[in-house]
XYZ file of N, CA, C and O in Angstrom:
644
model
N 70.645 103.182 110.190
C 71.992 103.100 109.646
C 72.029 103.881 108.340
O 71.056 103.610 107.636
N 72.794 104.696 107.852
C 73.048 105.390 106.892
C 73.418 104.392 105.808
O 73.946 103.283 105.876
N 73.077 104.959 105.011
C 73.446 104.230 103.044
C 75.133 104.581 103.296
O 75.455 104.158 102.186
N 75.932 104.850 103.657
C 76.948 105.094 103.227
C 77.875 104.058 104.181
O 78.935 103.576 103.784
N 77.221 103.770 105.667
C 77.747 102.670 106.477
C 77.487 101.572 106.557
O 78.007 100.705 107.259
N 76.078 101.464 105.345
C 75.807 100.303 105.368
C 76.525 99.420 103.946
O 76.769 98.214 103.903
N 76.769 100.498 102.798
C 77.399 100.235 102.106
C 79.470 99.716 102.343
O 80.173 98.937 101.700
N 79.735 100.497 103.390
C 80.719 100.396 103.924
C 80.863 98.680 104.448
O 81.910 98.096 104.169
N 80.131 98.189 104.953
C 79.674 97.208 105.808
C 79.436 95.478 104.774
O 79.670 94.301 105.048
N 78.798 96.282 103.405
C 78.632 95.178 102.512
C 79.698 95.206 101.908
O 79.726 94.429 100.954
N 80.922 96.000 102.134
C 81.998 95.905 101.189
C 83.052 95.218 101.925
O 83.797 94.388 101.404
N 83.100 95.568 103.117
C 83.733 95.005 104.098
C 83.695 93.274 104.777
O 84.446 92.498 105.367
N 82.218 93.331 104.203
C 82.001 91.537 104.654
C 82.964 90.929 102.946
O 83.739 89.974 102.897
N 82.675 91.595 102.079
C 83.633 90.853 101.362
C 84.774 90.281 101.261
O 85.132 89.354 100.534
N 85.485 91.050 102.244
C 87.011 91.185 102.311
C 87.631 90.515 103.730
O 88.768 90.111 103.973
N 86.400 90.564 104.581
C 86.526 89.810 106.106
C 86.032 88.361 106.617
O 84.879 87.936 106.537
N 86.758 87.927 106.969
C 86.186 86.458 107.270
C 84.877 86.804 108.021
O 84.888 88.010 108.267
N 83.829 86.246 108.447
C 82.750 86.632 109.470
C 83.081 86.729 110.833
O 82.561 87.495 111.644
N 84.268 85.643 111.109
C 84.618 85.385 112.277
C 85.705 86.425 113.310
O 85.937 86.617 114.504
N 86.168 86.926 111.911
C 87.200 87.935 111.889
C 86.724 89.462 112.800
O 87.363 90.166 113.582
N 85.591 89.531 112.373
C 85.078 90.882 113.100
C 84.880 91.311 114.303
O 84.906 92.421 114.834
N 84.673 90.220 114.661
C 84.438 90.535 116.082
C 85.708 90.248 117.496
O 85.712 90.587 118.680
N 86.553 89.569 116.744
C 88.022 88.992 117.588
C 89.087 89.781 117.953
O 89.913 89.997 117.066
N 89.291 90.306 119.127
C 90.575 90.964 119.160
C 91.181 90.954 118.235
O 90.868 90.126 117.380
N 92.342 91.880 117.977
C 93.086 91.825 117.048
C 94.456 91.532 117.961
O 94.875 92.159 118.934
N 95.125 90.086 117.146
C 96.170 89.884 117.805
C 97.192 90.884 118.771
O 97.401 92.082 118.580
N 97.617 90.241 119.589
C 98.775 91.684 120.664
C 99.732 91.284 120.026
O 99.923 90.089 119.798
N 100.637 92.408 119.556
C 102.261 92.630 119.442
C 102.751 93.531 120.101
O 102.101 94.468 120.564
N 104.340 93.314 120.271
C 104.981 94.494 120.856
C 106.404 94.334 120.337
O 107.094 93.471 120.879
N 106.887 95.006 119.426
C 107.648 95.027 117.927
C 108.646 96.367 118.503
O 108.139 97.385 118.974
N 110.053 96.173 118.379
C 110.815 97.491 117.693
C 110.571 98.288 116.580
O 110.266 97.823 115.482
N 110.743 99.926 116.919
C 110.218 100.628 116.097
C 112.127 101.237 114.986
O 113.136 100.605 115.299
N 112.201 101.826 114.408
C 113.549 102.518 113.934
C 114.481 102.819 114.884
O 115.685 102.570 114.932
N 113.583 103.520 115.801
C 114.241 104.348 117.089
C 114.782 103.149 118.006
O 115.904 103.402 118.444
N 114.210 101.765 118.453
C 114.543 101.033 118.866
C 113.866 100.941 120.052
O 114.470 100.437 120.998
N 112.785 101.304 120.198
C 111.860 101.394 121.616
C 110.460 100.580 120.828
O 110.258 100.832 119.641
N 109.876 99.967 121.296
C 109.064 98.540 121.228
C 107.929 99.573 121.464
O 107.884 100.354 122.414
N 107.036 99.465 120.483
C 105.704 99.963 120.418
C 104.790 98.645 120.468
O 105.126 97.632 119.855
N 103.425 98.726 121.355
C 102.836 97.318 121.634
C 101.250 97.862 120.901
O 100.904 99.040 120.988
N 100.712 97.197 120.454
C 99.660 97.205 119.604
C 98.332 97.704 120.798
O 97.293 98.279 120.471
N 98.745 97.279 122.283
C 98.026 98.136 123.615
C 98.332 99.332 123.651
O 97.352 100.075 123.699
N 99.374 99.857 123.648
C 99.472 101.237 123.398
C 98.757 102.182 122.725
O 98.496 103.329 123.087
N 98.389 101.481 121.477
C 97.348 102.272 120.596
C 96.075 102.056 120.769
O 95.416 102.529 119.844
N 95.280 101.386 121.803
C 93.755 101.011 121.947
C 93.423 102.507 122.084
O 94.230 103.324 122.526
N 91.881 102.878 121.577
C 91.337 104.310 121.683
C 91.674 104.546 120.325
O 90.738 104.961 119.640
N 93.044 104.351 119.611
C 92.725 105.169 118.015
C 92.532 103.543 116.984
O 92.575 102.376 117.372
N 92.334 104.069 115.696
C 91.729 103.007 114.960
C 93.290 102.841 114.193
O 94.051 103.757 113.882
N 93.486 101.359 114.005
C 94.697 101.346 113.534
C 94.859 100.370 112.398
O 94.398 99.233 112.497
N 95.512 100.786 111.301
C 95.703 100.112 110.383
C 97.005 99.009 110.023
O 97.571 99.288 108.967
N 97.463 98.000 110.633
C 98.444 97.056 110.879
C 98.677 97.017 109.155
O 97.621 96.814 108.555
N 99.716 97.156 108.403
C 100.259 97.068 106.972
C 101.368 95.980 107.218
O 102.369 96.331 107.842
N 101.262 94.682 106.771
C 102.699 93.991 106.933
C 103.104 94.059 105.442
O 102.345 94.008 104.474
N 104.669 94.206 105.449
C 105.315 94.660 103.982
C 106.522 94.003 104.666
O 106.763 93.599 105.804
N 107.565 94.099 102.814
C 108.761 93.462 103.153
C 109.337 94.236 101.885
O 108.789 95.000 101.091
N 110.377 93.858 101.963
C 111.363 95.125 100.582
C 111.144 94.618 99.284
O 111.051 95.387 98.326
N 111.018 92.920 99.118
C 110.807 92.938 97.559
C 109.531 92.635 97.295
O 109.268 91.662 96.589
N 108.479 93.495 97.874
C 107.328 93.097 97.446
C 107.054 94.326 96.630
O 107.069 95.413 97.208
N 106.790 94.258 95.272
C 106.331 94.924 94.273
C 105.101 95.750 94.671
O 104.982 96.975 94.642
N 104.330 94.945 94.999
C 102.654 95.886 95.370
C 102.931 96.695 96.448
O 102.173 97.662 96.517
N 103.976 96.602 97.532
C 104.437 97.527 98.788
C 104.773 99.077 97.588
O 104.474 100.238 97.865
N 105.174 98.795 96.820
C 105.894 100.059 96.224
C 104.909 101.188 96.247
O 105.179 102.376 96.424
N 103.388 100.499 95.984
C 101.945 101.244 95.369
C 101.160 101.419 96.754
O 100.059 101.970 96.773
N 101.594 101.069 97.575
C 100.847 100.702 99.023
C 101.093 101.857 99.902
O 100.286 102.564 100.506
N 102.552 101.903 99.839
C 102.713 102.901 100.987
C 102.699 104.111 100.394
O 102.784 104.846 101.378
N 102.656 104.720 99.577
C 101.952 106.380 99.181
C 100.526 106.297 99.442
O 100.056 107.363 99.843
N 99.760 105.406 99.339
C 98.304 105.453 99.759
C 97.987 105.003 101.295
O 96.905 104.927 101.878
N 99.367 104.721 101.760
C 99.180 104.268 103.493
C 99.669 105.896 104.167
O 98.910 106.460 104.954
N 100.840 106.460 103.801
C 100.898 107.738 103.820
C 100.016 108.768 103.790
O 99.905 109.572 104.715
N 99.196 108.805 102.496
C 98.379 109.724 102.570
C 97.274 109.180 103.402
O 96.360 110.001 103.324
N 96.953 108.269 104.099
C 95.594 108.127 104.676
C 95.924 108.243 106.329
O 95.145 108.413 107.267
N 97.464 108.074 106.305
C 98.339 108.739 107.549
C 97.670 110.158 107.957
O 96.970 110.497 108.911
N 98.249 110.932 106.681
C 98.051 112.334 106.802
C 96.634 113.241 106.713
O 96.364 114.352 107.170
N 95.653 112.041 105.726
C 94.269 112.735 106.073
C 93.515 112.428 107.387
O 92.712 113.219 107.881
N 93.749 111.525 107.785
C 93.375 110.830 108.448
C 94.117 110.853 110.267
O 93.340 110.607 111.190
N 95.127 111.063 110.478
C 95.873 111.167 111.798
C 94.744 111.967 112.767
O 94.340 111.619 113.876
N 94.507 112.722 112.265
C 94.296 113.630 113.907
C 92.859 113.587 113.688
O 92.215 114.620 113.504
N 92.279 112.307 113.704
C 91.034 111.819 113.211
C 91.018 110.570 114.214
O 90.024 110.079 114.750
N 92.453 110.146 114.351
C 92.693 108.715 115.801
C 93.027 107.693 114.718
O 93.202 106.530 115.083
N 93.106 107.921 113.764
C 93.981 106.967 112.455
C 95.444 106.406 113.020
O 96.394 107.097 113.389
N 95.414 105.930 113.008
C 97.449 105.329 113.173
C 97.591 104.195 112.452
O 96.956 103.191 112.775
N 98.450 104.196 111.369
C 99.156 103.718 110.390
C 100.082 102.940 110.924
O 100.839 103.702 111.524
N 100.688 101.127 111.123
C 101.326 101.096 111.481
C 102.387 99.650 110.425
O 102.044 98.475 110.553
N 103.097 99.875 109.875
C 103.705 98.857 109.145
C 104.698 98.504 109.699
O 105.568 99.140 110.293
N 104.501 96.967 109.406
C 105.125 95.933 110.478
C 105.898 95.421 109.054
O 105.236 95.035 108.091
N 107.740 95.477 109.039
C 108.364 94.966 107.720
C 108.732 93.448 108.287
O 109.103 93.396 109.459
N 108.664 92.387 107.641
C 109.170 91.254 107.589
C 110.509 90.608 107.310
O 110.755 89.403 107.346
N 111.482 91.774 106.977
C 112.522 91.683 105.977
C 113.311 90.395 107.298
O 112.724 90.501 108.375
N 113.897 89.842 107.309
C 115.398 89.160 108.162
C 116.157 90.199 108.411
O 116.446 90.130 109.605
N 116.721 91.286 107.855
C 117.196 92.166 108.289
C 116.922 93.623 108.372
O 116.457 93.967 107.285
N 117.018 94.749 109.285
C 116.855 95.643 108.949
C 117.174 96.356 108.113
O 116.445 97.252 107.689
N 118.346 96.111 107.687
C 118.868 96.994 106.061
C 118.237 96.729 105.251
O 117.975 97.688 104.525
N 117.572 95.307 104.815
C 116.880 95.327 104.030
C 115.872 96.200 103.527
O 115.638 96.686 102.421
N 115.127 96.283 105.112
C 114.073 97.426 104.763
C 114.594 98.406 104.840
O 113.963 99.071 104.018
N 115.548 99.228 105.364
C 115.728 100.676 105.174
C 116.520 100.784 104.168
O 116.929 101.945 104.155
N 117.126 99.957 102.982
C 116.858 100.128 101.385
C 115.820 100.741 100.975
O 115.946 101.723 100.244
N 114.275 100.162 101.465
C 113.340 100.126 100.735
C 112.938 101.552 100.942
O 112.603 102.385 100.099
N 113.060 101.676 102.456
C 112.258 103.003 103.175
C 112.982 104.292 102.456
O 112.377 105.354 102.310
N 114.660 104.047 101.918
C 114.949 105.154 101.306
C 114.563 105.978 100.013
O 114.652 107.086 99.484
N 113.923 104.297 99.811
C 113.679 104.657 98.206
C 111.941 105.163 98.331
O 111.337 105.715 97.411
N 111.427 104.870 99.505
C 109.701 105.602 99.728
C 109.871 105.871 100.638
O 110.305 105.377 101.679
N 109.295 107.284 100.086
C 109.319 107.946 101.397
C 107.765 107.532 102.230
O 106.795 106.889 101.830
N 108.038 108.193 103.500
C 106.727 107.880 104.518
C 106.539 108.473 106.077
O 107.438 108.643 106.900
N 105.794 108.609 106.161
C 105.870 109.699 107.705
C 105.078 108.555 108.736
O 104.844 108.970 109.871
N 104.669 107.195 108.423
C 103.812 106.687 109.406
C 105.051 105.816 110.190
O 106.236 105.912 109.873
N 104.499 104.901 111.339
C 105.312 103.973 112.193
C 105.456 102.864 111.510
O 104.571 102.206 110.962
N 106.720 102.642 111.556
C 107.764 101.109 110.691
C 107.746 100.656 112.174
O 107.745 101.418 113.140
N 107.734 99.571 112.203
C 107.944 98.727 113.391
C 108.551 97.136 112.595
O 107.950 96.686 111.620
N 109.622 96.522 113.100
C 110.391 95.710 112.364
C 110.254 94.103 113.044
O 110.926 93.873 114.050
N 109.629 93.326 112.639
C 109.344 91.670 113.065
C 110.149 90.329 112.309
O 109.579 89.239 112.271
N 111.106 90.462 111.895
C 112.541 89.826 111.561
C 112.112 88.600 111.389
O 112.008 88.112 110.264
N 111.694 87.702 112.919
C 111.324 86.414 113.002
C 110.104 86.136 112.300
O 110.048 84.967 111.920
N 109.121 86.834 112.011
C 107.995 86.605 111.068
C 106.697 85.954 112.281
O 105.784 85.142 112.129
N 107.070 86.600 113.237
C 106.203 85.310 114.583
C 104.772 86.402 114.421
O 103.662 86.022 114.050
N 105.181 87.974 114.845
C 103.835 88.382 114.116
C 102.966 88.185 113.253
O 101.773 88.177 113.555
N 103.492 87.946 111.740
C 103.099 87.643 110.534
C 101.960 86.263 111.120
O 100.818 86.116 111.554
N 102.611 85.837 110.936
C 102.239 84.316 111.600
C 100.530 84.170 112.453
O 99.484 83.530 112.342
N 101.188 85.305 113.361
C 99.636 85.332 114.165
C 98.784 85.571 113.656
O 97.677 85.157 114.000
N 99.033 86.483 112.443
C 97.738 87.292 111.891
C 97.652 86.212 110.778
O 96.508 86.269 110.328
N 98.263 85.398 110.238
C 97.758 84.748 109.438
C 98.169 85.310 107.770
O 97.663 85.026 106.684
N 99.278 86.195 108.135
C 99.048 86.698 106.732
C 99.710 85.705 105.901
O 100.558 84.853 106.167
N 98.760 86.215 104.196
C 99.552 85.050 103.396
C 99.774 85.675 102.177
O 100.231 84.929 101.311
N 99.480 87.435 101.694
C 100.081 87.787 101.065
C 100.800 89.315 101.230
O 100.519 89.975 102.230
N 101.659 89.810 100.300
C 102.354 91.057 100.652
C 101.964 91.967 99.334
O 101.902 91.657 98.144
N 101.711 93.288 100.055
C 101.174 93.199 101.744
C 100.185 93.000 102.092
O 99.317 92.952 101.221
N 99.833 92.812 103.317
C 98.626 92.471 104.135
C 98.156 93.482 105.012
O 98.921 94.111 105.743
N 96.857 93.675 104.966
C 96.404 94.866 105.974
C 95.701 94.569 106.752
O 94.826 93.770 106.418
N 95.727 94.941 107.822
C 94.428 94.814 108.912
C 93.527 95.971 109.964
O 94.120 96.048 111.040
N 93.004 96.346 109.950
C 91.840 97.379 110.480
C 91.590 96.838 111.364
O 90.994 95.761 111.343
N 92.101 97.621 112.737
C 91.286 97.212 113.836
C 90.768 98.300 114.675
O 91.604 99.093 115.108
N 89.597 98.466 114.964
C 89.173 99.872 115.791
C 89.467 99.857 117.235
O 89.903 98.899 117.873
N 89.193 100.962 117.646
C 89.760 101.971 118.604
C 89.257 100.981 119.988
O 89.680 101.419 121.058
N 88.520 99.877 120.066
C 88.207 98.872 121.075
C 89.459 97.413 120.884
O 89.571 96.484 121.684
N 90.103 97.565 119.858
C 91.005 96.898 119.738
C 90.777 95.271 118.868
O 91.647 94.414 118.708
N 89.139 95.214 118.346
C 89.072 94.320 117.656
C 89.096 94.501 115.815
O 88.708 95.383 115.049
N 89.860 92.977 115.615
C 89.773 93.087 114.333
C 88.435 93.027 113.364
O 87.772 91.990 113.394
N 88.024 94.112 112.506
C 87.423 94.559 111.854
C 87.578 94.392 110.392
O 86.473 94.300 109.857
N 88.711 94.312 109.440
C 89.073 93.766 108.308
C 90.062 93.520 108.226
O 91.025 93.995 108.827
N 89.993 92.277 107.030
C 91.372 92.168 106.595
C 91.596 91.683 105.288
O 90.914 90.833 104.715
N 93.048 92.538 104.644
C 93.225 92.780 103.344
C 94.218 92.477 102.586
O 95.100 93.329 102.487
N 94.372 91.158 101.816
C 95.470 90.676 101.176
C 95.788 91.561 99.527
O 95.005 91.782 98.603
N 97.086 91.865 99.666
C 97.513 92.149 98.429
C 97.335 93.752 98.322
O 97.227 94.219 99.456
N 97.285 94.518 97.541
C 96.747 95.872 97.106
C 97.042 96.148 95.525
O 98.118 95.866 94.998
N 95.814 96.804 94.766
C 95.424 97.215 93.830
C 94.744 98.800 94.141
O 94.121 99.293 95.082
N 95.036 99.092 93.342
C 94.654 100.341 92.910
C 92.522 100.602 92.814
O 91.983 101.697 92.973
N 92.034 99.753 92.630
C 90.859 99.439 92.785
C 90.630 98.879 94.338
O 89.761 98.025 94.510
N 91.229 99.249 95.201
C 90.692 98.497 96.391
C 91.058 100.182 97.171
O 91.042 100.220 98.402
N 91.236 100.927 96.724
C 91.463 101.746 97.335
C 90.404 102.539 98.469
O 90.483 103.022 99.599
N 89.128 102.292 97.139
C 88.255 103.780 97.627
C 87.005 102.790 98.945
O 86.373 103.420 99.794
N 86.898 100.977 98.781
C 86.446 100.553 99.284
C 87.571 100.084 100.999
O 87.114 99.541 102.005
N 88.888 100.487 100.801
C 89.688 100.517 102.257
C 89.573 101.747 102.897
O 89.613 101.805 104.126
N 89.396 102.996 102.025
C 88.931 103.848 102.594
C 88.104 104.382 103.068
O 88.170 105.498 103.584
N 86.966 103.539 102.967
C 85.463 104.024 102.992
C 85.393 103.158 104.498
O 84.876 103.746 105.448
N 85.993 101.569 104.720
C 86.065 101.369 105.718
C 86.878 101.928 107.237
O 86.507 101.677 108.383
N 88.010 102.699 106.838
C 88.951 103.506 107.491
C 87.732 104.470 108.351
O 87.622 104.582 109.572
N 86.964 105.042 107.380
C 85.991 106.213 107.684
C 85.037 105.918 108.500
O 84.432 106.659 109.274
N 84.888 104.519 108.252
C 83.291 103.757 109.177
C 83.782 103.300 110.268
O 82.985 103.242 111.204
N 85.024 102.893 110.494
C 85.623 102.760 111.869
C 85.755 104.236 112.718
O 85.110 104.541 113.721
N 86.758 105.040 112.036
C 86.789 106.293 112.895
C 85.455 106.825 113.292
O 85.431 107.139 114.482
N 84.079 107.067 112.503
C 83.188 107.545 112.431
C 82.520 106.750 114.064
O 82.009 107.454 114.934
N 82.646 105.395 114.189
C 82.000 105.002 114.888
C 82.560 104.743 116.675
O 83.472 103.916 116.708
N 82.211 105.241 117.945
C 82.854 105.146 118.622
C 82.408 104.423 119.562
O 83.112 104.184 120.544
């Protein structure tokens, strides 16, 4: 094992329950903007990063320029970015979306029944699941210091097939 995946690996048990790693990652199948239901099966084969956000979450503001750019370094690598908004309504979030910009998939869960599955309990919440479809990490909140250790795991998923 390389120093750089194994380091990946000790950073990652920090942030992951133990139990967490090895478990499917919950199924959804969510409306997207367009209004056609993207299902979390659809994407098995690329590694996907589940972002749940909502419009007045402050730390979303700092989140999605660094969910963006890891969109764009990262896409044609089998990366897919996918933020799931919580808002009750859709206007809510496409307030938010006007005011950040973003090129990845919004997919919209109103009732919060997704949220729910995954357990999330803060905004936003991230989850990493690789290209076999199990969950691999998961990440409450975002700071600016959690950056280079979400990315390092992003890399150890794609890297590994």
């Amino acid at each position: 094992m390389t120093r750089r995946i194994m380091m990946v690996l000790c950073c990652t048990a920090a942030l992951t329950a133990p139990a967490a790693r090895a478990a499917d990652a919950p199924a959804f199948a969510l409306a997207s903007a367009q209004g056609a239901a993207i299902s979390l099966d659809s994407l098995r084969g690329k590694v996907v990063l589940v972002d749940f956000w909502a419009s007045w979450c402050v730390p979303c503001l700092k989140s999605f320029p660094w969910l963006d750019e890891m969109q764009a370094k990262y896409g044609a690598k089998g990366l897919q970015v996918v933020g799931v908004n919580v808002d009750k309504t859709a206007a809510e979030a496409e307030r938010f979306l006007k005011r950040v910009p973003h090129a990845f998939t919004i997919l919209y869960d109103p009732s919060g029944d997704s949220a729910k599955t995954y357990g999330v309990k803060a905004m936003p919440s991230s989850y990493l699941i690789d290209r076999r479809g199990a969950l691999i990490l998961d990440h409450g909140g975002f700071r600016d210091t959690d950056k280079e250790t979400l990315e390092a795991a992003i890399l150890a998923a794609l890297e590994s097939k």
